[in-house]
mmCIF file of C-alpha atoms in Angstrom:
data_model
loop_
_atom_site.group_PDB
_atom_site.id
_atom_site.type_symbol
_atom_site.label_atom_id
_atom_site.label_comp_id
_atom_site.label_asym_id
_atom_site.label_seq_id
_atom_site.Cartn_x
_atom_site.Cartn_y
_atom_site.Cartn_z
ATOM 1 C CA MET A 1 101.182 110.813 -73.447
ATOM 2 C CA GLY A 2 103.589 107.925 -73.789
ATOM 3 C CA THR A 3 107.046 107.875 -75.339
ATOM 4 C CA THR A 4 107.508 108.600 -79.051
ATOM 5 C CA PHE A 5 111.037 108.155 -80.379
ATOM 6 C CA SER A 6 113.007 107.034 -83.420
ATOM 7 C CA SER A 7 116.639 105.901 -83.429
ATOM 8 C CA ILE A 8 119.361 104.370 -85.637
ATOM 9 C CA HIS A 9 122.053 101.915 -84.557
ATOM 10 C CA ILE A 10 124.840 100.081 -86.385
ATOM 11 C CA TYR A 11 126.009 96.718 -85.106
ATOM 12 C CA SER A 12 129.754 96.807 -85.725
ATOM 13 C CA PRO A 13 131.699 94.913 -83.034
ATOM 14 C CA ASP A 14 135.072 95.610 -84.641
ATOM 15 C CA PHE A 15 134.372 99.298 -85.347
ATOM 16 C CA ALA A 16 135.385 98.735 -88.943
ATOM 17 C CA GLN A 17 133.960 102.117 -89.850
ATOM 18 C CA SER A 18 132.796 105.184 -87.945
ATOM 19 C CA PHE A 19 130.074 107.532 -89.144
ATOM 20 C CA PRO A 20 129.464 111.226 -88.465
ATOM 21 C CA ASN A 21 127.227 111.886 -85.450
ATOM 22 C CA PHE A 22 127.492 108.290 -84.251
ATOM 23 C CA ARG A 23 128.629 107.447 -80.731
ATOM 24 C CA SER A 24 129.308 104.134 -79.034
ATOM 25 C CA PHE A 25 127.739 103.667 -75.598
ATOM 26 C CA SER A 26 127.431 99.875 -75.609
ATOM 27 C CA ALA A 27 129.806 97.149 -76.763
ATOM 28 C CA GLY A 28 129.457 96.408 -80.459
ATOM 29 C CA TRP A 29 127.047 99.232 -81.248
ATOM 30 C CA GLN A 30 127.232 102.715 -82.705
ATOM 31 C CA THR A 31 124.225 104.967 -82.107
ATOM 32 C CA TYR A 32 123.166 107.979 -84.154
ATOM 33 C CA MET A 33 123.096 111.151 -82.028
ATOM 34 C CA PRO A 34 122.174 114.047 -84.347
ATOM 35 C CA ASP A 35 122.308 117.675 -83.313
ATOM 36 C CA GLU A 36 118.554 117.892 -83.931
ATOM 37 C CA GLU A 37 115.944 115.171 -84.129
ATOM 38 C CA PRO A 38 113.527 115.414 -87.080
ATOM 39 C CA GLU A 39 109.818 115.759 -86.398
ATOM 40 C CA ASP A 40 109.126 112.989 -88.901
ATOM 41 C CA PRO A 41 110.542 109.724 -87.495
ATOM 42 C CA PHE A 42 110.474 108.122 -90.925
ATOM 43 C CA VAL A 43 113.300 110.446 -91.968
ATOM 44 C CA PHE A 44 115.435 108.184 -89.759
ATOM 45 C CA GLN A 45 114.038 105.131 -91.493
ATOM 46 C CA LYS A 46 115.199 106.441 -94.876
ATOM 47 C CA LEU A 47 118.556 107.459 -93.408
ATOM 48 C CA ALA A 48 119.094 103.971 -91.990
ATOM 49 C CA LYS A 49 118.536 102.471 -95.419
ATOM 50 C CA LYS A 50 120.938 104.989 -96.984
ATOM 51 C CA LEU A 51 123.643 104.396 -94.368
ATOM 52 C CA SER A 52 123.469 100.641 -94.903
ATOM 53 C CA LYS A 53 124.817 101.134 -98.434
ATOM 54 C CA ASN A 54 128.112 102.364 -96.958
ATOM 55 C CA THR A 55 128.822 99.540 -94.531
ATOM 56 C CA ASP A 56 128.752 95.767 -94.394
ATOM 57 C CA ALA A 57 127.348 95.935 -90.860
ATOM 58 C CA PRO A 58 123.583 95.616 -90.223
ATOM 59 C CA VAL A 59 121.809 98.908 -89.523
ATOM 60 C CA LEU A 60 118.894 98.956 -87.086
ATOM 61 C CA TRP A 61 116.057 101.491 -87.281
ATOM 62 C CA PHE A 62 113.823 101.543 -84.191
ATOM 63 C CA TYR A 63 110.556 103.430 -83.656
ATOM 64 C CA ILE A 64 108.048 103.622 -80.811
ATOM 65 C CA TYR A 65 104.892 105.738 -80.922
ATOM 66 C CA ASP A 66 103.153 106.920 -77.754
ATOM 67 C CA SER A 67 104.305 103.755 -75.924
ATOM 68 C CA GLU A 68 101.608 101.909 -77.887
ATOM 69 C CA VAL A 69 103.126 101.002 -81.266
ATOM 70 C CA LEU A 70 106.615 99.556 -81.705
ATOM 71 C CA MET A 71 108.493 98.611 -84.865
ATOM 72 C CA PHE A 72 112.056 98.030 -85.987
ATOM 73 C CA GLU A 73 113.884 97.131 -89.184
ATOM 74 C CA PHE A 74 117.331 95.880 -90.105
ATOM 75 C CA TYR A 75 119.033 97.050 -93.318
ATOM 76 C CA ARG A 76 122.095 95.811 -95.153
ATOM 77 C CA ALA A 77 123.443 97.007 -98.520
ATOM 78 C CA GLY A 78 120.444 99.281 -98.944
ATOM 79 C CA LYS A 79 117.921 96.475 -98.511
ATOM 80 C CA LYS A 80 115.507 95.648 -95.708
ATOM 81 C CA ILE A 81 116.549 92.219 -94.436
ATOM 82 C CA ALA A 82 114.406 91.859 -91.306
ATOM 83 C CA THR A 83 111.452 93.731 -89.860
ATOM 84 C CA TYR A 84 108.910 93.677 -87.058
ATOM 85 C CA SER A 85 105.752 95.779 -86.720
ATOM 86 C CA PRO A 86 102.149 95.355 -85.530
ATOM 87 C CA ASP A 87 101.262 94.532 -89.134
ATOM 88 C CA GLY A 88 103.655 91.602 -89.373
ATOM 89 C CA TYR A 89 107.290 90.618 -89.615
ATOM 90 C CA LYS A 90 109.950 89.429 -92.050
ATOM 91 C CA ASN A 91 112.927 87.156 -91.301
ATOM 92 C CA LEU A 92 112.364 87.566 -87.564
ATOM 93 C CA TYR A 93 114.389 84.484 -86.758
ATOM 94 C CA GLY A 94 117.319 85.762 -88.792
ATOM 95 C CA ILE A 95 117.796 88.639 -86.348
ATOM 96 C CA PRO A 96 119.837 86.783 -83.659
ATOM 97 C CA ALA A 97 122.637 86.072 -86.153
ATOM 98 C CA LEU A 98 122.565 89.702 -87.329
ATOM 99 C CA VAL A 99 123.389 90.960 -83.837
ATOM 100 C CA GLY A 100 126.102 88.452 -82.984
ATOM 101 C CA TYR A 101 124.350 85.473 -81.412
ATOM 102 C CA ASP A 102 125.974 82.212 -82.472
ATOM 103 C CA ASP A 103 122.987 79.961 -81.904
ATOM 104 C CA GLY A 104 119.509 79.977 -80.429
ATOM 105 C CA GLN A 105 117.836 83.100 -79.004
ATOM 106 C CA LYS A 106 114.970 82.855 -81.516
ATOM 107 C CA ARG A 107 112.362 81.760 -78.990
ATOM 108 C CA ARG A 108 113.530 84.453 -76.612
ATOM 109 C CA LEU A 109 112.954 87.152 -79.232
ATOM 110 C CA SER A 110 109.436 85.933 -80.011
ATOM 111 C CA ASN A 111 108.611 85.797 -76.275
ATOM 112 C CA ILE A 112 109.811 89.380 -75.856
ATOM 113 C CA LEU A 113 107.625 90.550 -78.733
ATOM 114 C CA ASP A 114 104.615 88.925 -77.046
ATOM 115 C CA CYS A 115 104.990 91.232 -74.036
ATOM 116 C CA VAL A 116 102.018 93.635 -73.973
ATOM 117 C CA ASP A 117 103.676 96.185 -71.691
ATOM 118 C CA MET A 118 105.295 98.258 -74.420
ATOM 119 C CA GLU A 119 107.787 100.139 -72.253
ATOM 120 C CA PHE A 120 108.852 96.931 -70.518
ATOM 121 C CA GLN A 121 109.138 95.304 -73.944
ATOM 122 C CA VAL A 122 111.643 98.019 -74.884
ATOM 123 C CA GLN A 123 113.706 97.169 -71.789
ATOM 124 C CA LEU A 124 113.674 93.492 -72.751
ATOM 125 C CA LEU A 125 114.782 94.337 -76.305
ATOM 126 C CA GLU A 126 117.575 96.567 -74.997
ATOM 127 C CA GLU A 127 118.780 93.712 -72.797
ATOM 128 C CA TYR A 128 118.559 91.349 -75.789
ATOM 129 C CA PHE A 129 120.332 93.582 -78.325
ATOM 130 C CA GLY A 130 122.667 95.182 -75.798
ATOM 131 C CA VAL A 131 121.971 98.746 -76.924
ATOM 132 C CA CYS A 132 119.913 101.708 -75.698
ATOM 133 C CA LEU A 133 116.997 102.029 -78.125
ATOM 134 C CA ILE A 134 115.735 105.362 -76.766
ATOM 135 C CA PRO A 135 118.903 107.473 -76.427
ATOM 136 C CA PHE A 136 117.522 110.835 -75.323
ATOM 137 C CA SER A 137 119.951 113.622 -76.173
ATOM 138 C CA GLU A 138 119.516 115.036 -72.655
ATOM 139 C CA LEU A 139 121.185 111.925 -71.274
ATOM 140 C CA LEU A 140 124.207 112.449 -73.511
ATOM 141 C CA GLU A 141 124.750 115.873 -71.972
ATOM 142 C CA HIS A 142 124.055 115.108 -68.332
ATOM 143 C CA SER A 143 124.257 111.333 -67.741
ATOM 144 C CA PRO A 144 125.949 109.514 -70.655
ATOM 145 C CA ASP A 145 126.456 106.397 -68.499
ATOM 146 C CA PHE A 146 122.682 105.856 -68.600
ATOM 147 C CA LEU A 147 122.981 105.201 -72.346
ATOM 148 C CA ASN A 148 125.070 102.092 -71.754
ATOM 149 C CA ARG A 149 123.433 98.666 -72.071
ATOM 150 C CA ILE A 150 125.031 95.288 -71.362
ATOM 151 C CA ARG A 151 123.677 92.089 -72.832
ATOM 152 C CA SER A 152 122.056 89.871 -70.253
ATOM 153 C CA ASP A 153 119.051 87.622 -69.700
ATOM 154 C CA LYS A 154 118.325 88.543 -66.068
ATOM 155 C CA LEU A 155 115.305 90.737 -66.804
ATOM 156 C CA TYR A 156 114.067 88.224 -69.371
ATOM 157 C CA HIS A 157 114.077 85.310 -66.910
ATOM 158 C CA GLU A 158 112.319 87.429 -64.307
ATOM 159 C CA TYR A 159 109.673 88.183 -66.937
ATOM 160 C CA LEU A 160 109.271 84.482 -67.810
ATOM 161 C CA ALA A 161 108.956 83.508 -64.154
ATOM 162 C CA GLU A 162 106.223 86.077 -63.569
ATOM 163 C CA GLU A 163 104.356 85.074 -66.736
ATOM 164 C CA LYS A 164 104.559 81.396 -65.786
ATOM 165 C CA LYS A 165 102.712 82.054 -62.548
ATOM 166 C CA LEU A 166 99.811 83.638 -64.417
ATOM 167 C CA THR A 167 99.536 81.554 -67.578
ATOM 168 C CA GLY A 168 99.473 77.959 -68.758
ATOM 169 C CA LYS A 169 99.121 75.066 -66.324
ATOM 170 C CA GLN A 170 99.816 77.227 -63.282
ATOM 171 C CA SER A 171 97.060 79.697 -64.069
ATOM 172 C CA PRO A 172 94.095 79.384 -61.681
ATOM 173 C CA ILE A 173 91.708 80.414 -64.479
ATOM 174 C CA GLU A 174 91.314 78.913 -67.932
ATOM 175 C CA ALA A 175 89.500 79.590 -71.207
ATOM 176 C CA ALA A 176 87.696 76.906 -73.195
ATOM 177 C CA LEU A 177 86.594 77.616 -76.766
ATOM 178 C CA VAL A 178 82.894 76.806 -77.084
ATOM 179 C CA SER A 179 82.083 78.195 -80.538
ATOM 180 C CA GLU A 180 83.747 79.664 -83.601
ATOM 181 C CA VAL A 181 81.931 81.029 -86.662
ATOM 182 C CA THR A 182 82.974 83.071 -89.657
ATOM 183 C CA GLY A 183 81.667 86.612 -89.373
ATOM 184 C CA LYS A 184 82.091 90.182 -88.167
ATOM 185 C CA LEU A 185 80.450 92.306 -85.490
ATOM 186 C CA PHE A 186 79.533 95.996 -85.315
ATOM 187 C CA GLU A 187 78.181 98.299 -82.629
ATOM 188 C CA ARG A 188 76.096 100.410 -84.981
ATOM 189 C CA ARG A 189 74.925 100.480 -88.556
ATOM 190 C CA PHE A 190 77.028 102.097 -91.244
ATOM 191 C CA LYS A 191 75.863 105.686 -91.782
ATOM 192 C CA ASP A 192 73.499 105.410 -88.830
ATOM 193 C CA ALA A 193 71.594 108.660 -88.429
ATOM 194 C CA ASP A 194 72.461 108.761 -84.738
ATOM 195 C CA PHE A 195 76.202 108.385 -85.250
ATOM 196 C CA LEU A 196 77.191 108.808 -81.609
ATOM 197 C CA SER A 197 74.753 106.229 -80.285
ATOM 198 C CA PHE A 198 75.966 102.673 -79.984
ATOM 199 C CA THR A 199 74.002 99.492 -79.558
ATOM 200 C CA PRO A 200 72.680 98.615 -76.114
ATOM 201 C CA ARG A 201 74.974 96.604 -73.886
ATOM 202 C CA HIS A 202 75.544 93.080 -75.288
ATOM 203 C CA TYR A 203 73.655 93.873 -78.524
ATOM 204 C CA TYR A 204 75.368 93.809 -81.917
ATOM 205 C CA PHE A 205 74.946 93.886 -85.652
ATOM 206 C CA GLY A 206 76.820 91.363 -87.759
ATOM 207 C CA TYR A 207 77.629 89.826 -91.120
ATOM 208 C CA ASP A 208 77.816 86.054 -91.236
ATOM 209 C CA THR A 209 77.528 85.028 -94.895
ATOM 210 C CA LEU A 210 79.082 86.117 -98.162
ATOM 211 C CA GLU A 211 75.604 86.647 -99.576
ATOM 212 C CA SER A 212 74.938 89.313 -96.945
ATOM 213 C CA ASN A 213 77.840 91.434 -98.192
ATOM 214 C CA TRP A 214 76.709 94.989 -98.937
ATOM 215 C CA GLU A 215 73.046 93.993 -99.111
ATOM 216 C CA GLU A 216 70.613 96.599 -97.891
ATOM 217 C CA GLY A 217 69.596 95.713 -94.356
ATOM 218 C CA ALA A 218 71.794 92.607 -94.349
ATOM 219 C CA LEU A 219 73.362 93.368 -90.982
ATOM 220 C CA ARG A 220 71.791 90.875 -88.602
ATOM 221 C CA THR A 221 70.803 91.884 -85.078
ATOM 222 C CA VAL A 222 71.970 89.645 -82.226
ATOM 223 C CA ARG A 223 72.038 89.618 -78.436
ATOM 224 C CA TYR A 224 74.998 88.162 -76.559
ATOM 225 C CA GLU A 225 73.957 86.069 -73.554
ATOM 226 C CA GLN A 226 74.840 82.771 -71.835
ATOM 227 C CA GLY A 227 77.702 82.106 -74.217
ATOM 228 C CA LYS A 228 75.662 82.522 -77.396
ATOM 229 C CA LEU A 229 74.862 85.125 -80.030
ATOM 230 C CA VAL A 230 71.078 84.906 -80.154
ATOM 231 C CA PRO A 231 69.299 86.257 -83.274
ATOM 232 C CA ILE A 232 66.688 88.859 -82.400
ATOM 233 C CA SER A 233 64.191 90.934 -84.305
ATOM 234 C CA GLN A 234 64.844 94.493 -85.340
ATOM 235 C CA GLU A 235 61.881 95.465 -83.183
ATOM 236 C CA GLU A 236 63.486 94.016 -80.056
ATOM 237 C CA PHE A 237 66.749 95.761 -80.854
ATOM 238 C CA ASP A 238 65.044 99.116 -81.422
ATOM 239 C CA ALA A 239 63.167 98.818 -78.129
ATOM 240 C CA ALA A 240 66.358 98.419 -76.084
ATOM 241 C CA PRO A 241 67.679 101.672 -74.554
ATOM 242 C CA LYS A 242 70.793 102.960 -76.301
ATOM 243 C CA LYS A 243 73.772 104.579 -74.619
ATOM 244 C CA LEU A 244 77.244 105.598 -75.569
ATOM 245 C CA ARG A 245 79.514 102.571 -75.475
ATOM 246 C CA ARG A 246 81.499 103.649 -72.405
ATOM 247 C CA GLU A 247 78.332 104.488 -70.466
ATOM 248 C CA ALA A 248 76.800 101.154 -71.379
ATOM 249 C CA ARG A 249 79.944 99.268 -70.470
ATOM 250 C CA VAL A 250 80.588 100.566 -66.970
ATOM 251 C CA ASP A 251 77.065 101.413 -65.814
ATOM 252 C CA GLU A 252 78.508 104.321 -63.805
ATOM 253 C CA ARG A 253 80.416 101.901 -61.568
ATOM 254 C CA ILE A 254 83.818 103.397 -62.323
ATOM 255 C CA SER A 255 85.525 106.616 -63.229
ATOM 256 C CA GLU A 256 88.814 106.864 -65.071
ATOM 257 C CA ASP A 257 91.863 109.123 -65.178
ATOM 258 C CA PHE A 258 94.097 108.898 -68.223
ATOM 259 C CA PHE A 259 96.922 111.348 -67.486
ATOM 260 C CA PRO A 260 99.617 111.236 -66.358
ATOM 261 C CA VAL A 261 98.927 107.585 -65.456
ATOM 262 C CA TYR A 262 95.868 105.594 -66.474
ATOM 263 C CA LYS A 263 93.834 104.771 -63.351
ATOM 264 C CA VAL A 264 90.447 103.174 -62.757
ATOM 265 C CA HIS A 265 88.492 104.328 -59.712
ATOM 266 C CA PHE A 266 85.781 101.881 -58.663
ATOM 267 C CA THR A 267 82.799 103.681 -57.149
ATOM 268 C CA ASP A 268 80.409 102.411 -54.482
ATOM 269 C CA LYS A 269 78.298 100.986 -57.330
ATOM 270 C CA ALA A 270 81.054 98.535 -58.267
ATOM 271 C CA PRO A 271 80.995 94.901 -57.084
ATOM 272 C CA GLU A 272 81.378 94.653 -53.314
ATOM 273 C CA ARG A 273 84.995 93.456 -53.273
ATOM 274 C CA LEU A 274 86.204 96.322 -55.468
ATOM 275 C CA LYS A 275 84.127 99.207 -54.098
ATOM 276 C CA ASN A 276 85.986 102.508 -53.699
ATOM 277 C CA LYS A 277 89.336 101.032 -54.719
ATOM 278 C CA THR A 278 91.711 102.399 -57.354
ATOM 279 C CA LEU A 279 93.415 100.171 -59.912
ATOM 280 C CA VAL A 280 96.453 101.100 -62.012
ATOM 281 C CA PRO A 281 96.371 98.478 -64.809
ATOM 282 C CA PRO A 282 99.701 97.236 -66.190
ATOM 283 C CA ARG A 283 100.765 98.976 -69.360
ATOM 284 C CA GLY A 284 99.094 97.492 -72.380
ATOM 285 C CA TYR A 285 95.896 96.616 -70.489
ATOM 286 C CA SER A 286 92.718 98.569 -69.810
ATOM 287 C CA PHE A 287 89.693 97.827 -67.649
ATOM 288 C CA CYS A 288 86.710 96.516 -69.582
ATOM 289 C CA TRP A 289 84.310 94.379 -67.506
ATOM 290 C CA PHE A 290 83.451 92.783 -64.184
ATOM 291 C CA ASP A 291 83.119 89.016 -64.090
ATOM 292 C CA GLU A 292 80.416 87.015 -62.308
ATOM 293 C CA LYS A 293 82.577 86.833 -59.160
ATOM 294 C CA GLY A 294 82.996 90.583 -58.931
ATOM 295 C CA ARG A 295 86.567 90.607 -60.252
ATOM 296 C CA ALA A 296 87.866 93.094 -62.794
ATOM 297 C CA VAL A 297 88.517 91.854 -66.332
ATOM 298 C CA LEU A 298 91.217 93.732 -68.250
ATOM 299 C CA SER A 299 91.890 93.498 -71.984
ATOM 300 C CA ASN A 300 95.099 94.081 -73.891
ATOM 301 C CA GLY A 301 93.037 94.969 -76.971
ATOM 302 C CA ARG A 302 94.775 92.306 -79.030
ATOM 303 C CA ASP A 303 94.603 88.704 -77.953
ATOM 304 C CA GLY A 304 94.159 88.382 -74.239
ATOM 305 C CA ILE A 305 92.588 89.302 -70.931
ATOM 306 C CA ALA A 306 93.785 89.522 -67.340
ATOM 307 C CA ILE A 307 91.751 88.878 -64.185
ATOM 308 C CA VAL A 308 92.219 91.149 -61.148
ATOM 309 C CA ASP A 309 91.052 90.128 -57.667
ATOM 310 C CA GLU A 310 89.953 92.239 -54.697
ATOM 311 C CA THR A 311 93.561 92.911 -53.697
ATOM 312 C CA LEU A 312 94.032 94.578 -57.110
ATOM 313 C CA LYS A 313 96.501 91.840 -58.053
ATOM 314 C CA ILE A 314 96.475 90.111 -61.438
ATOM 315 C CA ILE A 315 95.780 86.441 -60.719
ATOM 316 C CA ALA A 316 95.644 85.173 -64.321
ATOM 317 C CA LYS A 317 96.507 86.144 -67.881
ATOM 318 C CA ILE A 318 94.619 84.318 -70.614
ATOM 319 C CA ARG A 319 95.531 84.229 -74.308
ATOM 320 C CA VAL A 320 92.749 83.840 -76.861
ATOM 321 C CA LYS A 321 92.265 84.129 -80.594
ATOM 322 C CA GLY A 322 90.740 87.408 -81.703
ATOM 323 C CA ARG A 323 90.239 90.743 -80.013
ATOM 324 C CA PRO A 324 88.253 90.651 -76.752
ATOM 325 C CA ALA A 325 84.931 92.351 -77.463
ATOM 326 C CA ASP A 326 82.516 91.472 -74.642
ATOM 327 C CA TYR A 327 82.319 89.539 -71.371
ATOM 328 C CA PHE A 328 79.024 88.345 -69.955
ATOM 329 C CA ASP A 329 77.702 85.393 -67.920
ATOM 330 C CA GLY A 330 81.201 83.929 -67.595
ATOM 331 C CA TYR A 331 81.835 83.921 -71.347
ATOM 332 C CA LEU A 332 84.260 86.001 -73.406
ATOM 333 C CA LEU A 333 83.357 87.132 -76.925
ATOM 334 C CA THR A 334 86.192 87.867 -79.372
ATOM 335 C CA ALA A 335 86.136 89.262 -82.895
ATOM 336 C CA GLY A 336 88.568 89.450 -85.791
ATOM 337 C CA SER A 337 90.527 92.518 -86.836
ATOM 338 C CA GLY A 338 87.901 93.465 -89.437
ATOM 339 C CA SER A 339 85.069 93.824 -86.938
ATOM 340 C CA PHE A 340 83.843 97.235 -85.766
ATOM 341 C CA CYS A 341 85.395 99.008 -88.766
ATOM 342 C CA GLY A 342 84.924 97.492 -92.273
ATOM 343 C CA TYR A 343 81.297 97.156 -93.320
ATOM 344 C CA CYS A 344 81.631 94.080 -95.508
ATOM 345 C CA PHE A 345 81.822 90.332 -95.051
ATOM 346 C CA GLU A 346 85.327 88.868 -94.822
ATOM 347 C CA PRO A 347 85.743 85.068 -94.756
ATOM 348 C CA SER A 348 89.050 85.435 -92.905
ATOM 349 C CA ASN A 349 87.337 86.975 -89.862
ATOM 350 C CA ALA A 350 85.963 84.807 -87.093
ATOM 351 C CA ILE A 351 83.776 85.374 -84.048
ATOM 352 C CA ARG A 352 84.702 83.165 -81.091
ATOM 353 C CA ILE A 353 83.179 82.561 -77.678
ATOM 354 C CA TYR A 354 85.209 81.234 -74.732
ATOM 355 C CA ARG A 355 84.015 79.976 -71.377
ATOM 356 C CA ILE A 356 86.197 81.500 -68.649
ATOM 357 C CA TYR A 357 86.279 79.344 -65.540
ATOM 358 C CA ASP A 358 88.228 78.802 -62.320
ATOM 359 C CA LYS A 359 90.032 75.494 -62.069
#
């Protein structure tokens, strides 16, 4: 299990007002250190809003769930004035001024929020804000100095330098968009009698027109190959052997451990260059496919993939539009957020195919 924590902080450089159960560990900040932490983190969210009515200073509520979901909100005078969450954001570029930056720092904040390693993203935010966002009470008792944070950009520039080597013009691998159509994909029919069975590998159902919405039997069957979604008959689909998604994906070429650290063990059935090796993917990424050169393809589950070579080193990170859904024949298939869950046509959802190639 990852880290789950909720915290409240008041940015008050002049200490115009102190509040019960607040302590200052970092310059300009007061942090809420209650005797007991509530089981419901959203109790802190409500408290942050309430506290903001009693001070002119901005109040920050921060929440991370299982090191996978991160959100934070700023309150002033009982009103939410800035927010960030996986569902969206409000007044994001107003945040630098709220925490004492005179000018700039907007691009830096957006770059930090693009980091897919959630725990590292927290470190970057702590360096940016200059406050410990996960102040464990145990640290207060035994090592209070560990709760101190000093504003800097050292970690941030190290992060940018590493990202630059793997992305953009310096990346040895690129993605070229070859097709984009409105539509959604699914791995099984809605209310399929065999609920646990998924489609065969590289086979999908899909909606592609408004007229197909909710029509009986309107889900179209397709096969993904050579950078195309090829329409097929229901008979061909039914004849293909069905497996659970994970079994179909890995073809018994890997095994995985999830606790305490996620690891991928490549068996002797894996591509030659990765046989019998163990990969610990960076946080935010998971193993999904092998490419045509026998390299491992990781996905961040949102908007990108990473390519791992035989030395188990990431050699490229590639940003795309849509969630990575399949990789085959050197082509990446992505789908919109409505795919694989909502059984109706949505014109805002797109299916895209990218050619992934070495420069």
